[in-house]
PDB file of C-alpha atoms in Angstrom:
ATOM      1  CA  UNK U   1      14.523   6.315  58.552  1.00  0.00           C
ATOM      2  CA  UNK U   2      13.516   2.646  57.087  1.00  0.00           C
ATOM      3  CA  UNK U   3      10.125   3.999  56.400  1.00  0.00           C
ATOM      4  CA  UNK U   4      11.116   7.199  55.039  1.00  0.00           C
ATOM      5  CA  UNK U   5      13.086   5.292  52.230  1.00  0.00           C
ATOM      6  CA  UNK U   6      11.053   2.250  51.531  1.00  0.00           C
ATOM      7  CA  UNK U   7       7.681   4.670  50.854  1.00  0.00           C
ATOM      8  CA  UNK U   8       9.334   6.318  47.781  1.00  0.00           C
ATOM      9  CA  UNK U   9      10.566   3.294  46.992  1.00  0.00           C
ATOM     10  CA  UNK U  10       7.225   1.475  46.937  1.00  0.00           C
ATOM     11  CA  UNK U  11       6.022   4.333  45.009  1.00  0.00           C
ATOM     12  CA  UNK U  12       8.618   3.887  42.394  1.00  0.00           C
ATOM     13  CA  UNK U  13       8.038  -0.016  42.075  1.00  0.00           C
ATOM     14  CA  UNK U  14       4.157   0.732  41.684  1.00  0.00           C
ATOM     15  CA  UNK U  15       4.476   3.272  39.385  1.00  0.00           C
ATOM     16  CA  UNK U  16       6.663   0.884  37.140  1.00  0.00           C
ATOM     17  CA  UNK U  17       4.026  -1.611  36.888  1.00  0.00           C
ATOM     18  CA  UNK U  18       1.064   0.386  35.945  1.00  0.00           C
ATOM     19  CA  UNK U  19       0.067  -0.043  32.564  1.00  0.00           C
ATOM     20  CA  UNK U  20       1.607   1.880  29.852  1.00  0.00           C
ATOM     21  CA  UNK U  21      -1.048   3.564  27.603  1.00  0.00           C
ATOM     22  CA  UNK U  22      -0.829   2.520  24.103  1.00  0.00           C
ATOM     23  CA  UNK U  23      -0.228   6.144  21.880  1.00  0.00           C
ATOM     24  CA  UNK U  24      -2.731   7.363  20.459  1.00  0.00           C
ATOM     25  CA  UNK U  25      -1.558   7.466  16.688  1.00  0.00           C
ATOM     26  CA  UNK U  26      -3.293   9.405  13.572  1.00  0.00           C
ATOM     27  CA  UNK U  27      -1.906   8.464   9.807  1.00  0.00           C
ATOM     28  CA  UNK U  28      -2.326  10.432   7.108  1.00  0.00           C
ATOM     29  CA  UNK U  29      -1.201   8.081   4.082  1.00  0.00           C
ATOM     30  CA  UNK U  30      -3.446   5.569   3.189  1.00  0.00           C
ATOM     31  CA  UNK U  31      -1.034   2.816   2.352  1.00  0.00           C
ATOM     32  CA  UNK U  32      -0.085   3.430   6.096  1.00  0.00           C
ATOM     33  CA  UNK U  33      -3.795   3.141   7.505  1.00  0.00           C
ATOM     34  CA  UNK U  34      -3.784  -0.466   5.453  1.00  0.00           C
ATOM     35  CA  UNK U  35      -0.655  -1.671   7.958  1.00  0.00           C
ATOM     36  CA  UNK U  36      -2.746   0.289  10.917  1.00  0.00           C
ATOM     37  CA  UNK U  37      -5.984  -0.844  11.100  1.00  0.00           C
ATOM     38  CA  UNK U  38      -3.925  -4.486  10.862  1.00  0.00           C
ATOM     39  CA  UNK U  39      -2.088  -4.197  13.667  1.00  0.00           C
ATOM     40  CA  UNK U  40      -3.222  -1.133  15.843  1.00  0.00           C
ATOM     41  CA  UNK U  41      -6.292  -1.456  18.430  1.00  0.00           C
ATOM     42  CA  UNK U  42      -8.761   0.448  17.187  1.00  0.00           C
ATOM     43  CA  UNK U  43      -9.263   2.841  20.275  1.00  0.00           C
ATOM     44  CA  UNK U  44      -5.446   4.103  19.504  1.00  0.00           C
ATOM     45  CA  UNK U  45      -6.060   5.410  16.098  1.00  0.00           C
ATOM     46  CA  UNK U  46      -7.548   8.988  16.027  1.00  0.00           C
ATOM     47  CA  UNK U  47      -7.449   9.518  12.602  1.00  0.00           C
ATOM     48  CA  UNK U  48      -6.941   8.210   9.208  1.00  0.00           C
ATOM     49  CA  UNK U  49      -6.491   9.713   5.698  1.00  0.00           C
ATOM     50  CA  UNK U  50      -9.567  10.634   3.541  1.00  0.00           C
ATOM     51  CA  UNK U  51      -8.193   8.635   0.894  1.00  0.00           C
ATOM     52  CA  UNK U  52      -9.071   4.987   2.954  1.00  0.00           C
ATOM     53  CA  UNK U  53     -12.522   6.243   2.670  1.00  0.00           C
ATOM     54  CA  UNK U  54     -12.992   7.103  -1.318  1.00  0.00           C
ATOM     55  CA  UNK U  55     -13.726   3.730  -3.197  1.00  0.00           C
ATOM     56  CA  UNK U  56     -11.159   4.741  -5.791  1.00  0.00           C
ATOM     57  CA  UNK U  57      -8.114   5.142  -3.714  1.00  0.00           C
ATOM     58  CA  UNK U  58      -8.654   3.166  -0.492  1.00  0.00           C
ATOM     59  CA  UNK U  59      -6.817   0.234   0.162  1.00  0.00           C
ATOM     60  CA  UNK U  60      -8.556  -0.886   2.699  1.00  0.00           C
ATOM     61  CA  UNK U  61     -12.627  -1.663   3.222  1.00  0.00           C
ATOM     62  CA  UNK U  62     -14.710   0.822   3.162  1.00  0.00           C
ATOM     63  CA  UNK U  63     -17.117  -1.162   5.602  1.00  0.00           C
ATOM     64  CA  UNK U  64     -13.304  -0.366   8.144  1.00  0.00           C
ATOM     65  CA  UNK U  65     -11.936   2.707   6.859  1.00  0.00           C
ATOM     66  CA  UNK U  66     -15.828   4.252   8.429  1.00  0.00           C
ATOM     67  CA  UNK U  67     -15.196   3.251  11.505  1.00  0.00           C
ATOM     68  CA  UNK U  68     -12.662   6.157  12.071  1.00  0.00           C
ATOM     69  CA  UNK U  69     -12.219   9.814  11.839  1.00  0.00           C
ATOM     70  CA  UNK U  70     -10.516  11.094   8.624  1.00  0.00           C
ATOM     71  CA  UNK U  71      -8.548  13.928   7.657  1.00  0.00           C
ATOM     72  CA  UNK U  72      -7.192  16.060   4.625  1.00  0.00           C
ATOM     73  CA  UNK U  73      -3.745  15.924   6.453  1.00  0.00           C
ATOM     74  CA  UNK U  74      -4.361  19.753   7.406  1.00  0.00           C
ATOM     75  CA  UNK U  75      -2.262  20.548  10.918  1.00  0.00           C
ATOM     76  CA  UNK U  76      -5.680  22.045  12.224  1.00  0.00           C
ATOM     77  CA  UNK U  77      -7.113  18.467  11.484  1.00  0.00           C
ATOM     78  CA  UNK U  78      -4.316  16.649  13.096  1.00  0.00           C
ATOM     79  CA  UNK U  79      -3.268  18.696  16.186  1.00  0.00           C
ATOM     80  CA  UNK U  80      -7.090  18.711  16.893  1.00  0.00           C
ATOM     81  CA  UNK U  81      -7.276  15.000  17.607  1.00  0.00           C
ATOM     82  CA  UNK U  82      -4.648  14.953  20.127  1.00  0.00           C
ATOM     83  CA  UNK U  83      -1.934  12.708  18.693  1.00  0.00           C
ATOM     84  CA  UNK U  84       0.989  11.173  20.260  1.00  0.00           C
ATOM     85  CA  UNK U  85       3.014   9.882  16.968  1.00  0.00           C
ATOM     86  CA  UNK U  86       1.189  11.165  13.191  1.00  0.00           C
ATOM     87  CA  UNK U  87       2.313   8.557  10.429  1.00  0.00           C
ATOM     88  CA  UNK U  88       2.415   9.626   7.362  1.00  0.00           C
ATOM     89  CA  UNK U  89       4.194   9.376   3.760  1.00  0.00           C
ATOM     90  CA  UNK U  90       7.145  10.935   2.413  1.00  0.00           C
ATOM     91  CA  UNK U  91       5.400  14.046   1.451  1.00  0.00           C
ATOM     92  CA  UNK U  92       3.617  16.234   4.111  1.00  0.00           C
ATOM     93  CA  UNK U  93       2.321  19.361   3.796  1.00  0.00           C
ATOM     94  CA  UNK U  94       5.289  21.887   6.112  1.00  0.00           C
ATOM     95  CA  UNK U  95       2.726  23.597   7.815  1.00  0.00           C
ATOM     96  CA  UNK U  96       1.631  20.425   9.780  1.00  0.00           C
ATOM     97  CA  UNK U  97       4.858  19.338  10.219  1.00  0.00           C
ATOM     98  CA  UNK U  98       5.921  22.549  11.798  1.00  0.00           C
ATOM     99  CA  UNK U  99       2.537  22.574  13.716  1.00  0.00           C
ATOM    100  CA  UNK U 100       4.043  19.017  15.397  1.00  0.00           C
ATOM    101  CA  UNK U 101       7.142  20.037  15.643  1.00  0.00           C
ATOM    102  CA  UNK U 102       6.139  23.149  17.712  1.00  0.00           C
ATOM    103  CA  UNK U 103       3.298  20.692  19.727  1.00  0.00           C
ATOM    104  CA  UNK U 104       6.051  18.100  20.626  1.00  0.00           C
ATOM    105  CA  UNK U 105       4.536  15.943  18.329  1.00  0.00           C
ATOM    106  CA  UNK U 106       6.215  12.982  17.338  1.00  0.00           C
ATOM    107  CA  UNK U 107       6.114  12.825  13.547  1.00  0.00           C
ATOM    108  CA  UNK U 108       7.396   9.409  11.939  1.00  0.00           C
ATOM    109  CA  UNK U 109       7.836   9.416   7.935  1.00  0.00           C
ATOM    110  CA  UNK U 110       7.632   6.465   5.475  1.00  0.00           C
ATOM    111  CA  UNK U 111       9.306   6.221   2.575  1.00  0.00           C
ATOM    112  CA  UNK U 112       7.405   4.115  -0.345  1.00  0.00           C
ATOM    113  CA  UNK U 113       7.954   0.922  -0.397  1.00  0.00           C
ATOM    114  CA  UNK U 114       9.897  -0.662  -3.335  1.00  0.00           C
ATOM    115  CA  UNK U 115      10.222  -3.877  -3.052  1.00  0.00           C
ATOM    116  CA  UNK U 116       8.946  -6.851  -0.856  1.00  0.00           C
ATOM    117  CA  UNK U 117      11.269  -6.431   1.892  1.00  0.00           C
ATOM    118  CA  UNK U 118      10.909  -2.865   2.002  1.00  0.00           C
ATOM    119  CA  UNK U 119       7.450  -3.677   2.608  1.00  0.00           C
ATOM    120  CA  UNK U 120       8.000  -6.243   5.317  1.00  0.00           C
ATOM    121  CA  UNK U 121      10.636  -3.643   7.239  1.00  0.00           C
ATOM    122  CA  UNK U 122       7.437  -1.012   7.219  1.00  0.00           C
ATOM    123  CA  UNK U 123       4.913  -3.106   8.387  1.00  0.00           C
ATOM    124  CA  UNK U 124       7.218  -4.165  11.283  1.00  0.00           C
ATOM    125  CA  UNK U 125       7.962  -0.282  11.492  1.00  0.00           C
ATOM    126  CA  UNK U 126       4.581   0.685  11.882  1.00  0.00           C
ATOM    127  CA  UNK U 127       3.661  -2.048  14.636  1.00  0.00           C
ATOM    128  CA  UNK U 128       6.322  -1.135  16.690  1.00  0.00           C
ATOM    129  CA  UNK U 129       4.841   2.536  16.579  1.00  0.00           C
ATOM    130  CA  UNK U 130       1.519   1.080  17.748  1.00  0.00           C
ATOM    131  CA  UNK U 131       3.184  -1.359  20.646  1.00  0.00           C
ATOM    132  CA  UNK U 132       2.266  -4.232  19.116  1.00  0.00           C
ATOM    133  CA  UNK U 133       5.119  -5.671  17.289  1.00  0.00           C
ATOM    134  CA  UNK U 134       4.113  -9.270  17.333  1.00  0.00           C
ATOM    135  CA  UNK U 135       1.251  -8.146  15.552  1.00  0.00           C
ATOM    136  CA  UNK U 136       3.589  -6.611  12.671  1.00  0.00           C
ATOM    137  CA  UNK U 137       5.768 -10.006  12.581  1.00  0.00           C
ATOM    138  CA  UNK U 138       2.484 -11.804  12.164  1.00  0.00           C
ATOM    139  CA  UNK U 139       1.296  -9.657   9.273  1.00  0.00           C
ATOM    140  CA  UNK U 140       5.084  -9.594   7.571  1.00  0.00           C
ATOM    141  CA  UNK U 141       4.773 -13.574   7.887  1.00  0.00           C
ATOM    142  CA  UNK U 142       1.823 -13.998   5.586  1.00  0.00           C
ATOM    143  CA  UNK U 143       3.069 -11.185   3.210  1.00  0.00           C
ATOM    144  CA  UNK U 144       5.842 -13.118   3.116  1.00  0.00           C
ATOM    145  CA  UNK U 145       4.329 -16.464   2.070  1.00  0.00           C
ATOM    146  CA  UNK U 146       1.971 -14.637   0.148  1.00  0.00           C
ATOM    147  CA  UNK U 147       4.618 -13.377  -2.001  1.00  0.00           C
ATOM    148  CA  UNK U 148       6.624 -16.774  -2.438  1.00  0.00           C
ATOM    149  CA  UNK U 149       8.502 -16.724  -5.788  1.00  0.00           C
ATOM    150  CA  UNK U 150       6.578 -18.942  -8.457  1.00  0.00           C
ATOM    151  CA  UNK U 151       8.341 -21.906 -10.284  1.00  0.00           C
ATOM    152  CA  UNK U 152       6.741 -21.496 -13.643  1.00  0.00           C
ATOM    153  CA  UNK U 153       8.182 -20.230 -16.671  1.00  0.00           C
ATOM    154  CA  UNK U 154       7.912 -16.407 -16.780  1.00  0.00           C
ATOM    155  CA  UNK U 155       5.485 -15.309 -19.124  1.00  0.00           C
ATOM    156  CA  UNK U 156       5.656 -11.919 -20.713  1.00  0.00           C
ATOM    157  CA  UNK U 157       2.917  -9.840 -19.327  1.00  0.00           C
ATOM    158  CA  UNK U 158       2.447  -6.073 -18.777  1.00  0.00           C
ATOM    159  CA  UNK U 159       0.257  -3.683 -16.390  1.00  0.00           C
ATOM    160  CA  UNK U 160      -1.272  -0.621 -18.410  1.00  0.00           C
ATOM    161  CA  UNK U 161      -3.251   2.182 -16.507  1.00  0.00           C
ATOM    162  CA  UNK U 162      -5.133   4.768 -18.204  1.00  0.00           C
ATOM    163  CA  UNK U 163      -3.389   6.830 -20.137  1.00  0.00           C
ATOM    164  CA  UNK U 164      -0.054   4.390 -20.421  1.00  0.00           C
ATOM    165  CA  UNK U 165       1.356   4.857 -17.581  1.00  0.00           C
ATOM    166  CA  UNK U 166       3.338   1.588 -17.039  1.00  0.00           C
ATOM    167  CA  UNK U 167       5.705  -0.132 -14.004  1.00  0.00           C
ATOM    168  CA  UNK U 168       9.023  -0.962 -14.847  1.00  0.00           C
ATOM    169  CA  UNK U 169      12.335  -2.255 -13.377  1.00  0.00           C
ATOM    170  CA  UNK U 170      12.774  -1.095  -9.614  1.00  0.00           C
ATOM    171  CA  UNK U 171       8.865  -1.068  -8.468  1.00  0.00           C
ATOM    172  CA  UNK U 172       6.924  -3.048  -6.295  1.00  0.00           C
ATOM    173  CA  UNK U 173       4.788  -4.146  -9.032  1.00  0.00           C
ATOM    174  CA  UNK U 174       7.414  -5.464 -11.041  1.00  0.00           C
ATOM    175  CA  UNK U 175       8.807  -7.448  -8.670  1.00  0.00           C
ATOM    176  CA  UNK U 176       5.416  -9.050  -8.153  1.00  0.00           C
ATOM    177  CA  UNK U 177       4.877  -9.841 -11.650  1.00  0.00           C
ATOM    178  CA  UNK U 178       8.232 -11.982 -11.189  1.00  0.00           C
ATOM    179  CA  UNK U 179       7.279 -13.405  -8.203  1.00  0.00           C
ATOM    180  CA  UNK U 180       3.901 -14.567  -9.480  1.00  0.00           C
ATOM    181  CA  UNK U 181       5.281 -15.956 -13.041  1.00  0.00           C
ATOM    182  CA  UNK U 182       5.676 -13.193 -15.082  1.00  0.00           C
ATOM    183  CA  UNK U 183       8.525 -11.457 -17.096  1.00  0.00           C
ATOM    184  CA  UNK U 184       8.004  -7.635 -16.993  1.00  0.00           C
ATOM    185  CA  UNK U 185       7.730  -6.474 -20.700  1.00  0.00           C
ATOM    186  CA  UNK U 186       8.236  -2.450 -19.803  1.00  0.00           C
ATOM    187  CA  UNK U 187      12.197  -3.271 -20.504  1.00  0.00           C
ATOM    188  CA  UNK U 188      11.798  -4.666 -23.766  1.00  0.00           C
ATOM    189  CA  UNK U 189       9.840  -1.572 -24.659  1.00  0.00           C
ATOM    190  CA  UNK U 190      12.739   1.147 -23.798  1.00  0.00           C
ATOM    191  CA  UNK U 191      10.515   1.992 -20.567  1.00  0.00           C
ATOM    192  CA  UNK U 192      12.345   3.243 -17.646  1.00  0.00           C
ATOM    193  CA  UNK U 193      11.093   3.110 -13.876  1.00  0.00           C
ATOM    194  CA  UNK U 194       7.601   4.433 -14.231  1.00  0.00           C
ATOM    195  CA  UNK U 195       7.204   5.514 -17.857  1.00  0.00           C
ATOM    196  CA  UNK U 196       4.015   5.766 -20.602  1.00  0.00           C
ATOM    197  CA  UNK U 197       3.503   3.427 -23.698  1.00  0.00           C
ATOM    198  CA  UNK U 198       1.617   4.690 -26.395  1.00  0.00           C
ATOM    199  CA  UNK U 199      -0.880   2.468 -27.349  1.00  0.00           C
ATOM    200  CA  UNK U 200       0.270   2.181 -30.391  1.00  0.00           C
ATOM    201  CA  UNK U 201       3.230   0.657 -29.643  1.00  0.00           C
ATOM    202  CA  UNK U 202       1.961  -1.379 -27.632  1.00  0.00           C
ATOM    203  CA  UNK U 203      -0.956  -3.050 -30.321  1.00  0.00           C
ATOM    204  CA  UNK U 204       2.111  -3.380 -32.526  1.00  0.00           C
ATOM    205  CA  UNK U 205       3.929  -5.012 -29.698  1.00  0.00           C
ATOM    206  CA  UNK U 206       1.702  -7.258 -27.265  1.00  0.00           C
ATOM    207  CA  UNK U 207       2.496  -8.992 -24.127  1.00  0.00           C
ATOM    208  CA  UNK U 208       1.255 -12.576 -23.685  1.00  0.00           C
ATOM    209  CA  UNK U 209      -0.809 -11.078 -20.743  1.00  0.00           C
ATOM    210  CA  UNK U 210      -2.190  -7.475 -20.413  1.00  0.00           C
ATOM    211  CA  UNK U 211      -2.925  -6.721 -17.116  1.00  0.00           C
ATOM    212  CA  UNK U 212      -5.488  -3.784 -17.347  1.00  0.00           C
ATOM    213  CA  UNK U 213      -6.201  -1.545 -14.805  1.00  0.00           C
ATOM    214  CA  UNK U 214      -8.945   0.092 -17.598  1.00  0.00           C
ATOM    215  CA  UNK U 215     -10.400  -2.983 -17.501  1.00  0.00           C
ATOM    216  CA  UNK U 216     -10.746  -3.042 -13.937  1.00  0.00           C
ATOM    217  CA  UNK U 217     -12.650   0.121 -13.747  1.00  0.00           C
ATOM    218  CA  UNK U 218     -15.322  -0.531 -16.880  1.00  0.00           C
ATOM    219  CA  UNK U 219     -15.580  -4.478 -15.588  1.00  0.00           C
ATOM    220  CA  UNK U 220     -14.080  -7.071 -16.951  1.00  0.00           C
ATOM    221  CA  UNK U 221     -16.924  -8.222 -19.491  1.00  0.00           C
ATOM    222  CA  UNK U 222     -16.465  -4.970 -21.423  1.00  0.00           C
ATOM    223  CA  UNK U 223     -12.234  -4.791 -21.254  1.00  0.00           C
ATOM    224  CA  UNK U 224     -11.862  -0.953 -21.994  1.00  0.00           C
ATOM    225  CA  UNK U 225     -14.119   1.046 -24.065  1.00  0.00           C
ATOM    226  CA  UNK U 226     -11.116   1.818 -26.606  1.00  0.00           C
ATOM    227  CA  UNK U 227     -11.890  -0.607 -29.801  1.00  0.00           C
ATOM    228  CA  UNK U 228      -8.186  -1.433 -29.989  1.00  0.00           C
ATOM    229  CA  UNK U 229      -7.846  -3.435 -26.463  1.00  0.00           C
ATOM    230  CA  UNK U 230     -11.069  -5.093 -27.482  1.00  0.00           C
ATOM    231  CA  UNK U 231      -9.563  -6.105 -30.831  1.00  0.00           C
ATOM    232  CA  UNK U 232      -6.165  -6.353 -28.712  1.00  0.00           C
ATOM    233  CA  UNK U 233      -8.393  -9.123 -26.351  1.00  0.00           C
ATOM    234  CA  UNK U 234      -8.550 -11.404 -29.388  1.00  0.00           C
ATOM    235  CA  UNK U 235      -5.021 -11.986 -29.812  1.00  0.00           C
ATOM    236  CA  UNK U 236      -3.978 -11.842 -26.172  1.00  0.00           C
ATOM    237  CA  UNK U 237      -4.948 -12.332 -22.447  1.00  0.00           C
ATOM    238  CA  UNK U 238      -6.075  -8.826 -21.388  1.00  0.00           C
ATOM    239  CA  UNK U 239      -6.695  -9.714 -17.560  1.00  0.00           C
ATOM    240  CA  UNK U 240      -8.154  -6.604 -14.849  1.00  0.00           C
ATOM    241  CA  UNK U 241      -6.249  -5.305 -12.258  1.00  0.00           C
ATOM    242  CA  UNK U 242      -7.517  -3.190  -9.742  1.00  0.00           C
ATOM    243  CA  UNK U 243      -5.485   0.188  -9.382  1.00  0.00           C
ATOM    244  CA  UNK U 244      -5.601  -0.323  -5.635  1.00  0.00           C
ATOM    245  CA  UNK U 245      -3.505  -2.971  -6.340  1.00  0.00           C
ATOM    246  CA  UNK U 246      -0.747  -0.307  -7.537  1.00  0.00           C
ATOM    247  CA  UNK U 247      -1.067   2.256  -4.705  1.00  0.00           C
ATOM    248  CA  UNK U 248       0.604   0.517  -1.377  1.00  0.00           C
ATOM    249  CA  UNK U 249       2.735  -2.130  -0.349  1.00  0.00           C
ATOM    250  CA  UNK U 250       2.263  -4.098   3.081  1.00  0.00           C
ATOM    251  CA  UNK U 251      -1.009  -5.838   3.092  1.00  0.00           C
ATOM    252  CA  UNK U 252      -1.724  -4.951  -0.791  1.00  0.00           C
ATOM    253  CA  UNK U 253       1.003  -7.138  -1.452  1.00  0.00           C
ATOM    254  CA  UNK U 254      -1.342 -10.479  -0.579  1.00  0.00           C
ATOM    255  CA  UNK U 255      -3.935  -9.578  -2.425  1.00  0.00           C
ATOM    256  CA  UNK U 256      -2.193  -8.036  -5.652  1.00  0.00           C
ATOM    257  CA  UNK U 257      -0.453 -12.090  -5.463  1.00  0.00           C
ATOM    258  CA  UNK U 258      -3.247 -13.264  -5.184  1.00  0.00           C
ATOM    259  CA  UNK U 259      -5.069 -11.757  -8.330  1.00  0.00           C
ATOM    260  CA  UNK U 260      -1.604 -12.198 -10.195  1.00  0.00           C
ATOM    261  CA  UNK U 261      -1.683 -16.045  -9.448  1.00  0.00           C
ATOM    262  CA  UNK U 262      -5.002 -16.394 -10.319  1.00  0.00           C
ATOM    263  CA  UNK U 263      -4.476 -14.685 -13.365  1.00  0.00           C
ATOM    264  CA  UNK U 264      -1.403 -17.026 -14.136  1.00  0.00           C
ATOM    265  CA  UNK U 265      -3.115 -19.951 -12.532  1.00  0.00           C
ATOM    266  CA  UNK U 266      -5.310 -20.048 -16.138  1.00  0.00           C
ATOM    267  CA  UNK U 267      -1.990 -20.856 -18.350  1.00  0.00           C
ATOM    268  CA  UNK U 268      -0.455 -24.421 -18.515  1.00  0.00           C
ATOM    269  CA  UNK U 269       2.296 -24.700 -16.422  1.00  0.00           C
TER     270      UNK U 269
END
């Protein structure tokens, strides 16, 4: 009878201490493959979004976004690669999610990030979906000192993307431009959360510091190719800022501070 109990039992304690495979995770967001590839092995991730691997939306290397598989977020893409969790955004198309659903599929949704602690929560969000959540507190540790307030006196700046389009009160961005030494001019403008400024309203109106996401995509040297920010650049700091600085929170976050502090960085304190 002592041996007939203590084999099961044996079996139980052996099959507690085998190693736990990590799950096998595909994202379809590419502000979520930036946290991923960060804190993920790379033989869990299956797949990543097409975006990380187009130069004008990826927020991540190219050189690293290659190294995976990619998908349009189609559920024939996903379900074919085997998942156990799909990250993704707040916006997924309901034929994959039904697809998951019906596979059993565990299907975990991010909202966008707002703020820097919004940002921190996701990126420990997403490591504890890998197994690896010491690897998330790691990461939220340097976007954390990454994003320490500055002491200076704000200056007033603004980000412009083509066409107008503008950051204002409640976005990540704004709250960066604070953090790094800057005073948000989208407010003083009548702008509300994400809103357009004509141009010109804004030539009658200048910040002390255009941040120009234009000038980012022509190069620096040139500004924009629109003779009013080059007559603009004569008056005012017109800076570039790269519009994969605007897309994603999490790891973006250190490297939009950083640009924004060097940018500052060239004004007395």
């Amino acid at each position: 009878m002592i041996r007939l109990v203590a084999l099961p039992l044996a079996a139980a304690v052996l099959a507690s201490a085998a190693p736990v495979r990590p799950p096998r995770i595909v994202s379809i967001n590419p502000c979520i493959d930036a946290v991923l590839v960060r804190v993920a092995d790379p033989a869990q991730i299956a797949g990543i979004s097409h975006y990380s691997q187009d130069p004008r939306a990826t927020s991540i290397p190219l050189a690293v976004a290659n190294r995976f598989r990619a998908t349009s977020g189609t559920a024939e893409e996903v379900v074919a690669l085997r998942p156990d969790v799909v990250l993704t955004g707040p916006h997924t198309e309901p034929a994959t999610v039904a697809a998951l659903k019906r596979l059993h599929i565990r299907l975990v949704q991010f909202a966008v990030p707002e703020s820097v602690a919004e940002s921190i929560v996701q990126v420990r969000d997403i490591s504890a979906e890998t197994g690896h959540p010491a690897r998330g507190a790691a990461l939220a540790a340097r976007i954390a000192a990454a994003a320490a307030p500055s002491r200076a006196a704000p200056l007033p700046a603004l980000i412009w993307q083509s066409g107008g389009l503008v950051p204002g009160s409640g976005t990540l961005p704004d709250e960066l431009l604070r953090r790094a030494g800057f005073r948000n001019m989208s407010a003083a403008y009548g702008l509300k959360k994400w809103d357009v400024l004509p141009l010109e309203y804004l030539v009658a109106r200048p910040p002390r510091v255009l941040l120009s996401v234009a000038a980012a995509e022509v190069g620096e040297d040139r500004l924009t190719s629109h003779p009013a920010i080059r007559r603009l650049a004569r008056r005012i700091v017109v800076a570039a800022y790269p519009a994969r600085l605007m897309n994603c929170g999490g790891p973006t976050i250190i490297d939009a501070m950083a640009r924004l502090n060097q940018v500052r960085g060239g004004f007395a304190a």
